[in-house]
């Protein structure tokens, strides 16, 4: 990356990416096979549907018009914050998404934070003890874990803790109709969250851990570590302040790139656990070919990833002076 | 007082340092010099307790043996009592911290928290880094600035022991000079160990030098003594291969490569004066003439000694009271005008003239008779190669003749040695060339054949009497290069007789000026050329070959001429 660009140059790049993705977001769902009207109402409903009604709906979604008109409708709606109307949920797309988003934010956000912190910490400790039992054990077990697809880990956890041991709920984000409030409600949420969260963290952990560990191993060979030792720095100071901080840099970059993975991971996990987040929403909207909803969700995910990457860029500037002051 | 006793450091059971004994007193600055891989850095790191291999022996600092201290105790010494300045390599400083913070850290980790950041600024200022630079990150600084920061860091707690690991490597000459000034004041009053492969740095910074070879100290001594007259063959090799403005002889290397774990003397495979014991027994570091030398032969051996040699032809004194010493692997040039007695001196050594009085010693034995053994050790080449080769013999018989005289080997062996000797002087050894007669050879070829004839016996001493004055300059350069290569490879000693001071300057280690049969001046070539003491030497120097118009102002005259010419062109 050419770091000599002023920050606004970066913003322009992000803007370009956003425009490109808006366009793709519009085109892709319309290339899917099948007729959305048929998908919404199903074959039985179609039999009952009058031609007038069908015409009305087609008119409403502009499905009979050329793509250019569809795009104009899409773009002008976007500018007003209107993501369209979900003809499956029969509500504004934004409202539907907002109902699911907090759960996903909770699940994916927590997973990202926990996996990053835990992975980095384990990576630093493991890299510092290269070749010793802790290091070898961690490498073997985390490599093993990260080899599984996330939904498989989810199913496994569900079977062990939910079905066999019965210590965790099988699905959902809360106990329906419990009426719990306050602390009881929070505990209930946590109880439902623990399995999907663990599944997501376990799968994400490996990559972050391995990256941190390997960076740590190579940073420890750098000359400034010797300089720090010769100054009389303590082990922990060398481990965290000198080697650890330097090992963090690639992890930050990787976290930005990992975000889409977390989101797709969350999608599968949400389906496995019937968790009422954006993932489940996307899945059902795909089933129903609910174009406006699909578009809305994909757009949201894209904006989220781009924003996160921008955040990583800004964070990197703070962490690494070589990028901040590069000349 | 820092005392290192019998220090052995091994990696995977193979020793990198093998029985090091050294001591440094307060105020002393000891340089460790040697080729890469000799174990220099390992020595520095083992003192500060950061070496990764297995360490045995004793490192005594005051009352404490550093090798028995726990890691925690050692940590509290590091940076506080023992400071280390690393080479300014790519990442010797943490890329994520400001310089002043890194210097501050050196104090705070030892509990000196009060005022630490102010003190760090003062320290940085003392090493020549202003406030603005103190706030910079390493990647924003030049190599010299980073080196200064590393020095400030090592000095932060005013340690009593300072280890400098290649402190001036990768710096340009001017920055290096500034850094050396700074370091000189930094090491004052401390016990300093300077690890360097740069002999000039050692010379400027240290009052003592220890030469490290394959994990052993082979020579230690005071800097001036050791550099002006190295006693161990390895030390001499190091100095000869180091480009500098002081020596005038062309660069020469050391044959072979360094290897660890060699039986006997570690240097014996590359040594040109080894004897049987060198391959079997490891020499001890023993005091000798104010030095410590680890060599079975007591250092470079004197090969030829002339002691008060007088020669007269009838009433005329040709040589009077000539005393000279020629060491193994060295070139001694004897310079003087025609009639000064140079050739007489050469002939006296080879045995063509008998001295009236005085003794000649070869390999520490007085030469009483010139027998076959003598001529196996001493050979001579002459000014005019064509005259020195019998015109009735072809190249093959010419080069083979000494072997016939010495009755060495069978006919096949002789033929093999002849071919090898011709190969060494870069002549073809095909039948066509072997069958040629002297009149069919060029001057340069003829002199090479003469050298091959001398070298076929693998002598220790070659007397070269004006060997190139009959040749043109380009051939002369090749012949001299050849002699220097033979010297580098075999440790050949050369007594070089010439009237040409400019030539002597490039090929000789030491120079003797002969005037009317007397040695009027003798010493290291560079010293004699730069600071001639005798009037006659000065006269010779004034008349030596020089490419400028005038010896002192030739260059500036040239400039004036160019400026004049340019002005003329501009005004035209």
mmCIF file of C-alpha atoms in Angstrom, chain B residues 254-562:
data_model
loop_
_atom_site.group_PDB
_atom_site.id
_atom_site.type_symbol
_atom_site.label_atom_id
_atom_site.label_comp_id
_atom_site.label_asym_id
_atom_site.label_seq_id
_atom_site.Cartn_x
_atom_site.Cartn_y
_atom_site.Cartn_z
ATOM 1 C CA UNK B 254 44.938 -14.660 3.870
ATOM 2 C CA UNK B 255 44.868 -17.986 2.036
ATOM 3 C CA UNK B 256 42.082 -20.437 2.855
ATOM 4 C CA UNK B 257 39.027 -20.044 5.027
ATOM 5 C CA UNK B 258 38.434 -20.028 8.737
ATOM 6 C CA UNK B 259 37.175 -23.267 10.244
ATOM 7 C CA UNK B 260 36.178 -24.036 13.814
ATOM 8 C CA UNK B 261 37.215 -27.163 15.670
ATOM 9 C CA UNK B 262 40.548 -27.681 13.883
ATOM 10 C CA UNK B 263 42.980 -29.920 15.762
ATOM 11 C CA UNK B 264 46.224 -28.285 16.834
ATOM 12 C CA UNK B 265 46.687 -24.588 16.254
ATOM 13 C CA UNK B 266 43.367 -23.254 14.880
ATOM 14 C CA UNK B 267 45.219 -21.220 12.272
ATOM 15 C CA UNK B 268 47.605 -23.898 11.033
ATOM 16 C CA UNK B 269 45.741 -24.697 7.825
ATOM 17 C CA UNK B 270 46.149 -21.138 6.645
ATOM 18 C CA UNK B 271 49.550 -20.534 8.167
ATOM 19 C CA UNK B 272 52.576 -20.430 5.906
ATOM 20 C CA UNK B 273 55.152 -21.084 8.598
ATOM 21 C CA UNK B 274 53.577 -24.113 10.249
ATOM 22 C CA UNK B 275 55.730 -26.948 11.495
ATOM 23 C CA UNK B 276 54.711 -30.391 12.647
ATOM 24 C CA UNK B 277 53.729 -29.450 16.188
ATOM 25 C CA UNK B 278 51.246 -26.865 14.883
ATOM 26 C CA UNK B 279 49.004 -29.599 13.487
ATOM 27 C CA UNK B 280 49.032 -31.597 16.698
ATOM 28 C CA UNK B 281 49.084 -29.351 19.685
ATOM 29 C CA UNK B 282 47.155 -26.231 20.491
ATOM 30 C CA UNK B 283 49.485 -23.333 21.310
ATOM 31 C CA UNK B 284 48.952 -21.480 24.593
ATOM 32 C CA UNK B 285 48.641 -17.736 24.830
ATOM 33 C CA UNK B 286 52.007 -16.799 26.322
ATOM 34 C CA UNK B 287 53.623 -13.483 27.127
ATOM 35 C CA UNK B 288 56.340 -12.456 24.726
ATOM 36 C CA UNK B 289 58.039 -9.068 24.382
ATOM 37 C CA UNK B 290 55.150 -7.181 25.968
ATOM 38 C CA UNK B 291 52.519 -9.120 24.078
ATOM 39 C CA UNK B 292 50.598 -12.307 24.451
ATOM 40 C CA UNK B 293 50.925 -14.624 21.481
ATOM 41 C CA UNK B 294 49.532 -18.074 20.863
ATOM 42 C CA UNK B 295 51.973 -19.523 18.368
ATOM 43 C CA UNK B 296 54.285 -22.507 18.572
ATOM 44 C CA UNK B 297 56.888 -20.583 16.645
ATOM 45 C CA UNK B 298 56.623 -17.541 18.887
ATOM 46 C CA UNK B 299 55.022 -15.468 16.182
ATOM 47 C CA UNK B 300 56.311 -14.644 12.753
ATOM 48 C CA UNK B 301 59.806 -16.092 12.540
ATOM 49 C CA UNK B 302 62.829 -14.164 11.341
ATOM 50 C CA UNK B 303 63.947 -16.028 8.219
ATOM 51 C CA UNK B 304 67.093 -14.165 7.317
ATOM 52 C CA UNK B 305 69.276 -12.097 9.584
ATOM 53 C CA UNK B 306 72.339 -10.131 8.581
ATOM 54 C CA UNK B 307 74.458 -9.010 11.447
ATOM 55 C CA UNK B 308 77.189 -6.459 10.878
ATOM 56 C CA UNK B 309 78.150 -7.676 7.424
ATOM 57 C CA UNK B 310 81.239 -6.022 5.924
ATOM 58 C CA UNK B 311 82.524 -6.606 2.410
ATOM 59 C CA UNK B 312 85.462 -4.893 0.753
ATOM 60 C CA UNK B 313 86.820 -5.251 -2.757
ATOM 61 C CA UNK B 314 90.489 -4.577 -2.372
ATOM 62 C CA UNK B 315 90.615 -1.281 -0.525
ATOM 63 C CA UNK B 316 87.060 -0.200 -1.290
ATOM 64 C CA UNK B 317 84.384 -0.814 1.317
ATOM 65 C CA UNK B 318 81.296 -1.943 -0.534
ATOM 66 C CA UNK B 319 79.161 -2.952 2.433
ATOM 67 C CA UNK B 320 79.859 -1.692 5.875
ATOM 68 C CA UNK B 321 78.199 -2.988 8.966
ATOM 69 C CA UNK B 322 74.950 -4.026 7.299
ATOM 70 C CA UNK B 323 72.387 -5.501 9.688
ATOM 71 C CA UNK B 324 68.940 -6.517 8.452
ATOM 72 C CA UNK B 325 66.165 -8.879 9.454
ATOM 73 C CA UNK B 326 63.714 -10.416 7.014
ATOM 74 C CA UNK B 327 60.666 -12.158 8.485
ATOM 75 C CA UNK B 328 58.734 -15.071 7.074
ATOM 76 C CA UNK B 329 56.183 -14.024 4.467
ATOM 77 C CA UNK B 330 57.491 -10.509 4.286
ATOM 78 C CA UNK B 331 59.030 -8.356 1.581
ATOM 79 C CA UNK B 332 62.039 -6.314 2.528
ATOM 80 C CA UNK B 333 63.013 -3.822 -0.110
ATOM 81 C CA UNK B 334 66.602 -2.634 -0.264
ATOM 82 C CA UNK B 335 66.666 0.657 -2.121
ATOM 83 C CA UNK B 336 69.641 2.671 -3.256
ATOM 84 C CA UNK B 337 71.282 4.173 -6.319
ATOM 85 C CA UNK B 338 73.699 2.268 -8.539
ATOM 86 C CA UNK B 339 76.872 1.518 -6.726
ATOM 87 C CA UNK B 340 75.309 1.694 -3.305
ATOM 88 C CA UNK B 341 76.066 -1.980 -2.750
ATOM 89 C CA UNK B 342 72.604 -3.462 -3.309
ATOM 90 C CA UNK B 343 73.673 -6.203 -5.646
ATOM 91 C CA UNK B 344 76.672 -7.006 -3.487
ATOM 92 C CA UNK B 345 74.279 -7.463 -0.596
ATOM 93 C CA UNK B 346 72.135 -9.855 -2.615
ATOM 94 C CA UNK B 347 75.158 -11.828 -3.756
ATOM 95 C CA UNK B 348 76.509 -12.014 -0.248
ATOM 96 C CA UNK B 349 73.295 -13.641 0.896
ATOM 97 C CA UNK B 350 73.146 -16.153 -1.927
ATOM 98 C CA UNK B 351 76.814 -16.959 -1.327
ATOM 99 C CA UNK B 352 78.512 -15.502 -4.372
ATOM 100 C CA UNK B 353 80.617 -13.240 -2.144
ATOM 101 C CA UNK B 354 82.042 -14.032 1.249
ATOM 102 C CA UNK B 355 81.651 -11.319 3.880
ATOM 103 C CA UNK B 356 84.898 -10.143 5.454
ATOM 104 C CA UNK B 357 83.175 -10.071 8.787
ATOM 105 C CA UNK B 358 79.706 -10.343 10.236
ATOM 106 C CA UNK B 359 77.248 -13.208 10.218
ATOM 107 C CA UNK B 360 74.354 -14.361 8.102
ATOM 108 C CA UNK B 361 71.658 -16.395 9.832
ATOM 109 C CA UNK B 362 68.993 -18.382 8.020
ATOM 110 C CA UNK B 363 66.063 -19.830 9.944
ATOM 111 C CA UNK B 364 67.902 -19.078 13.175
ATOM 112 C CA UNK B 365 70.999 -21.089 12.117
ATOM 113 C CA UNK B 366 74.248 -19.415 11.128
ATOM 114 C CA UNK B 367 75.047 -19.972 7.469
ATOM 115 C CA UNK B 368 78.513 -21.452 7.259
ATOM 116 C CA UNK B 369 78.401 -23.263 3.984
ATOM 117 C CA UNK B 370 76.177 -23.066 0.946
ATOM 118 C CA UNK B 371 75.079 -26.676 0.480
ATOM 119 C CA UNK B 372 72.158 -28.198 -1.352
ATOM 120 C CA UNK B 373 69.866 -27.595 1.622
ATOM 121 C CA UNK B 374 70.688 -23.907 1.565
ATOM 122 C CA UNK B 375 69.698 -23.582 -2.075
ATOM 123 C CA UNK B 376 66.501 -25.454 -1.412
ATOM 124 C CA UNK B 377 65.585 -22.626 0.944
ATOM 125 C CA UNK B 378 67.081 -19.657 -0.877
ATOM 126 C CA UNK B 379 66.694 -18.895 -4.566
ATOM 127 C CA UNK B 380 67.416 -15.884 -6.654
ATOM 128 C CA UNK B 381 66.116 -14.141 -9.770
ATOM 129 C CA UNK B 382 68.063 -11.579 -11.729
ATOM 130 C CA UNK B 383 67.605 -8.340 -13.541
ATOM 131 C CA UNK B 384 68.020 -9.662 -17.030
ATOM 132 C CA UNK B 385 66.051 -12.884 -17.396
ATOM 133 C CA UNK B 386 67.429 -13.800 -20.812
ATOM 134 C CA UNK B 387 70.957 -13.672 -19.564
ATOM 135 C CA UNK B 388 70.070 -15.642 -16.471
ATOM 136 C CA UNK B 389 68.670 -18.492 -18.575
ATOM 137 C CA UNK B 390 71.063 -20.730 -20.436
ATOM 138 C CA UNK B 391 70.382 -20.271 -24.140
ATOM 139 C CA UNK B 392 71.231 -23.926 -24.757
ATOM 140 C CA UNK B 393 68.386 -25.287 -22.646
ATOM 141 C CA UNK B 394 64.685 -25.319 -23.392
ATOM 142 C CA UNK B 395 62.013 -24.225 -20.905
ATOM 143 C CA UNK B 396 61.467 -27.740 -19.597
ATOM 144 C CA UNK B 397 65.120 -28.453 -18.819
ATOM 145 C CA UNK B 398 65.614 -24.953 -17.440
ATOM 146 C CA UNK B 399 62.878 -25.345 -14.872
ATOM 147 C CA UNK B 400 63.798 -28.981 -14.190
ATOM 148 C CA UNK B 401 67.488 -28.291 -13.604
ATOM 149 C CA UNK B 402 67.238 -27.416 -9.879
ATOM 150 C CA UNK B 403 65.384 -30.708 -9.325
ATOM 151 C CA UNK B 404 68.165 -32.565 -11.090
ATOM 152 C CA UNK B 405 70.767 -30.830 -8.968
ATOM 153 C CA UNK B 406 68.858 -31.642 -5.796
ATOM 154 C CA UNK B 407 68.100 -35.184 -7.062
ATOM 155 C CA UNK B 408 64.446 -34.810 -6.169
ATOM 156 C CA UNK B 409 61.963 -37.413 -7.352
ATOM 157 C CA UNK B 410 61.628 -39.618 -10.382
ATOM 158 C CA UNK B 411 61.424 -38.354 -13.949
ATOM 159 C CA UNK B 412 57.610 -38.304 -13.863
ATOM 160 C CA UNK B 413 57.552 -36.466 -10.562
ATOM 161 C CA UNK B 414 59.971 -33.929 -11.905
ATOM 162 C CA UNK B 415 57.872 -33.372 -15.011
ATOM 163 C CA UNK B 416 54.834 -32.902 -12.798
ATOM 164 C CA UNK B 417 56.588 -30.371 -10.580
ATOM 165 C CA UNK B 418 57.874 -28.463 -13.590
ATOM 166 C CA UNK B 419 54.355 -28.203 -14.957
ATOM 167 C CA UNK B 420 53.013 -27.118 -11.600
ATOM 168 C CA UNK B 421 55.689 -24.467 -11.242
ATOM 169 C CA UNK B 422 54.906 -23.145 -14.716
ATOM 170 C CA UNK B 423 51.225 -23.111 -13.814
ATOM 171 C CA UNK B 424 51.982 -21.061 -10.727
ATOM 172 C CA UNK B 425 53.678 -18.381 -12.785
ATOM 173 C CA UNK B 426 50.792 -18.491 -15.254
ATOM 174 C CA UNK B 427 52.710 -19.955 -18.153
ATOM 175 C CA UNK B 428 51.420 -22.717 -20.431
ATOM 176 C CA UNK B 429 52.802 -26.188 -19.790
ATOM 177 C CA UNK B 430 52.157 -27.695 -23.213
ATOM 178 C CA UNK B 431 54.853 -29.462 -25.198
ATOM 179 C CA UNK B 432 55.259 -26.560 -27.577
ATOM 180 C CA UNK B 433 56.072 -24.139 -24.789
ATOM 181 C CA UNK B 434 58.195 -26.628 -22.867
ATOM 182 C CA UNK B 435 60.331 -27.084 -25.965
ATOM 183 C CA UNK B 436 61.047 -23.407 -26.525
ATOM 184 C CA UNK B 437 64.454 -21.848 -26.055
ATOM 185 C CA UNK B 438 65.079 -18.543 -24.274
ATOM 186 C CA UNK B 439 65.476 -16.568 -27.522
ATOM 187 C CA UNK B 440 61.945 -17.617 -28.455
ATOM 188 C CA UNK B 441 60.500 -16.066 -25.271
ATOM 189 C CA UNK B 442 59.428 -12.512 -24.622
ATOM 190 C CA UNK B 443 61.022 -10.618 -21.737
ATOM 191 C CA UNK B 444 58.035 -11.198 -19.478
ATOM 192 C CA UNK B 445 57.876 -14.907 -20.333
ATOM 193 C CA UNK B 446 61.586 -15.294 -19.733
ATOM 194 C CA UNK B 447 61.325 -13.699 -16.291
ATOM 195 C CA UNK B 448 58.397 -15.971 -15.490
ATOM 196 C CA UNK B 449 60.467 -18.975 -16.510
ATOM 197 C CA UNK B 450 63.225 -17.699 -14.236
ATOM 198 C CA UNK B 451 60.725 -17.368 -11.387
ATOM 199 C CA UNK B 452 59.362 -20.846 -12.106
ATOM 200 C CA UNK B 453 62.898 -22.180 -11.969
ATOM 201 C CA UNK B 454 63.385 -20.514 -8.596
ATOM 202 C CA UNK B 455 59.994 -21.636 -7.260
ATOM 203 C CA UNK B 456 60.192 -25.263 -8.397
ATOM 204 C CA UNK B 457 62.100 -26.071 -5.208
ATOM 205 C CA UNK B 458 59.511 -24.223 -3.110
ATOM 206 C CA UNK B 459 62.098 -22.030 -1.416
ATOM 207 C CA UNK B 460 61.385 -19.925 1.662
ATOM 208 C CA UNK B 461 63.402 -16.962 0.535
ATOM 209 C CA UNK B 462 63.531 -15.399 -2.882
ATOM 210 C CA UNK B 463 66.171 -12.824 -3.598
ATOM 211 C CA UNK B 464 64.973 -10.626 -6.407
ATOM 212 C CA UNK B 465 67.658 -8.364 -7.785
ATOM 213 C CA UNK B 466 65.964 -5.696 -9.897
ATOM 214 C CA UNK B 467 63.651 -8.426 -11.237
ATOM 215 C CA UNK B 468 61.596 -6.129 -13.436
ATOM 216 C CA UNK B 469 63.830 -3.256 -14.490
ATOM 217 C CA UNK B 470 64.380 -4.810 -17.907
ATOM 218 C CA UNK B 471 60.637 -5.154 -18.523
ATOM 219 C CA UNK B 472 58.047 -2.642 -19.620
ATOM 220 C CA UNK B 473 55.612 -1.365 -17.031
ATOM 221 C CA UNK B 474 52.603 -3.537 -17.836
ATOM 222 C CA UNK B 475 54.689 -6.720 -17.785
ATOM 223 C CA UNK B 476 56.390 -5.500 -14.628
ATOM 224 C CA UNK B 477 53.019 -5.060 -12.929
ATOM 225 C CA UNK B 478 52.059 -8.637 -13.759
ATOM 226 C CA UNK B 479 55.351 -10.087 -12.544
ATOM 227 C CA UNK B 480 55.092 -8.178 -9.250
ATOM 228 C CA UNK B 481 51.487 -9.218 -8.770
ATOM 229 C CA UNK B 482 52.645 -12.785 -9.315
ATOM 230 C CA UNK B 483 55.334 -12.493 -6.654
ATOM 231 C CA UNK B 484 52.839 -11.006 -4.184
ATOM 232 C CA UNK B 485 50.389 -13.820 -4.875
ATOM 233 C CA UNK B 486 53.103 -16.403 -4.273
ATOM 234 C CA UNK B 487 53.863 -14.633 -1.039
ATOM 235 C CA UNK B 488 50.220 -14.670 0.017
ATOM 236 C CA UNK B 489 49.859 -18.352 -0.871
ATOM 237 C CA UNK B 490 53.127 -19.737 0.417
ATOM 238 C CA UNK B 491 54.464 -17.186 2.853
ATOM 239 C CA UNK B 492 57.434 -16.590 0.593
ATOM 240 C CA UNK B 493 59.901 -14.036 1.962
ATOM 241 C CA UNK B 494 61.294 -11.709 -0.638
ATOM 242 C CA UNK B 495 64.465 -9.672 -0.455
ATOM 243 C CA UNK B 496 63.674 -7.117 -3.075
ATOM 244 C CA UNK B 497 66.607 -5.196 -4.464
ATOM 245 C CA UNK B 498 65.646 -2.131 -6.454
ATOM 246 C CA UNK B 499 66.607 1.442 -7.241
ATOM 247 C CA UNK B 500 62.947 2.338 -7.778
ATOM 248 C CA UNK B 501 61.400 3.736 -4.613
ATOM 249 C CA UNK B 502 57.934 4.043 -6.149
ATOM 250 C CA UNK B 503 58.052 0.335 -6.918
ATOM 251 C CA UNK B 504 59.380 -0.625 -3.505
ATOM 252 C CA UNK B 505 56.545 1.350 -1.913
ATOM 253 C CA UNK B 506 53.904 -0.864 -3.556
ATOM 254 C CA UNK B 507 55.448 -4.267 -2.928
ATOM 255 C CA UNK B 508 57.350 -4.136 0.354
ATOM 256 C CA UNK B 509 56.395 -4.339 3.986
ATOM 257 C CA UNK B 510 59.661 -2.885 5.148
ATOM 258 C CA UNK B 511 62.188 -0.714 3.464
ATOM 259 C CA UNK B 512 65.929 -0.361 3.948
ATOM 260 C CA UNK B 513 67.757 2.514 2.285
ATOM 261 C CA UNK B 514 71.324 1.683 1.314
ATOM 262 C CA UNK B 515 73.752 4.537 0.740
ATOM 263 C CA UNK B 516 77.432 3.961 0.050
ATOM 264 C CA UNK B 517 77.287 0.516 1.565
ATOM 265 C CA UNK B 518 75.529 1.593 4.728
ATOM 266 C CA UNK B 519 71.923 1.159 5.812
ATOM 267 C CA UNK B 520 70.975 4.768 6.505
ATOM 268 C CA UNK B 521 67.333 4.145 7.270
ATOM 269 C CA UNK B 522 65.153 1.097 7.873
ATOM 270 C CA UNK B 523 61.549 0.643 8.934
ATOM 271 C CA UNK B 524 57.991 -0.079 7.845
ATOM 272 C CA UNK B 525 57.674 1.112 4.250
ATOM 273 C CA UNK B 526 54.834 3.508 4.952
ATOM 274 C CA UNK B 527 56.760 5.144 7.792
ATOM 275 C CA UNK B 528 59.933 5.546 5.757
ATOM 276 C CA UNK B 529 57.998 7.029 2.829
ATOM 277 C CA UNK B 530 55.838 9.351 4.907
ATOM 278 C CA UNK B 531 58.397 10.449 7.484
ATOM 279 C CA UNK B 532 61.859 10.009 5.994
ATOM 280 C CA UNK B 533 64.501 10.789 8.578
ATOM 281 C CA UNK B 534 67.670 10.594 6.537
ATOM 282 C CA UNK B 535 68.594 13.279 4.071
ATOM 283 C CA UNK B 536 69.436 10.673 1.423
ATOM 284 C CA UNK B 537 65.976 9.106 1.712
ATOM 285 C CA UNK B 538 64.442 12.510 1.122
ATOM 286 C CA UNK B 539 66.541 12.967 -1.991
ATOM 287 C CA UNK B 540 65.464 9.555 -3.273
ATOM 288 C CA UNK B 541 61.836 10.424 -2.568
ATOM 289 C CA UNK B 542 62.090 13.694 -4.390
ATOM 290 C CA UNK B 543 63.343 11.925 -7.483
ATOM 291 C CA UNK B 544 60.941 8.993 -7.336
ATOM 292 C CA UNK B 545 58.475 8.557 -10.198
ATOM 293 C CA UNK B 546 55.580 10.933 -9.987
ATOM 294 C CA UNK B 547 52.801 11.580 -12.444
ATOM 295 C CA UNK B 548 52.117 15.165 -11.388
ATOM 296 C CA UNK B 549 54.111 18.163 -12.735
ATOM 297 C CA UNK B 550 55.350 19.034 -9.321
ATOM 298 C CA UNK B 551 55.333 16.805 -6.290
ATOM 299 C CA UNK B 552 53.404 19.166 -4.043
ATOM 300 C CA UNK B 553 51.247 21.221 -6.313
ATOM 301 C CA UNK B 554 50.874 19.074 -9.411
ATOM 302 C CA UNK B 555 47.175 18.685 -8.901
ATOM 303 C CA UNK B 556 46.387 22.339 -8.369
ATOM 304 C CA UNK B 557 48.566 23.375 -11.339
ATOM 305 C CA UNK B 558 46.477 21.057 -13.429
ATOM 306 C CA UNK B 559 43.354 22.811 -12.147
ATOM 307 C CA UNK B 560 44.725 26.238 -12.950
ATOM 308 C CA UNK B 561 45.509 25.052 -16.426
ATOM 309 C CA UNK B 562 41.974 23.800 -16.917
#
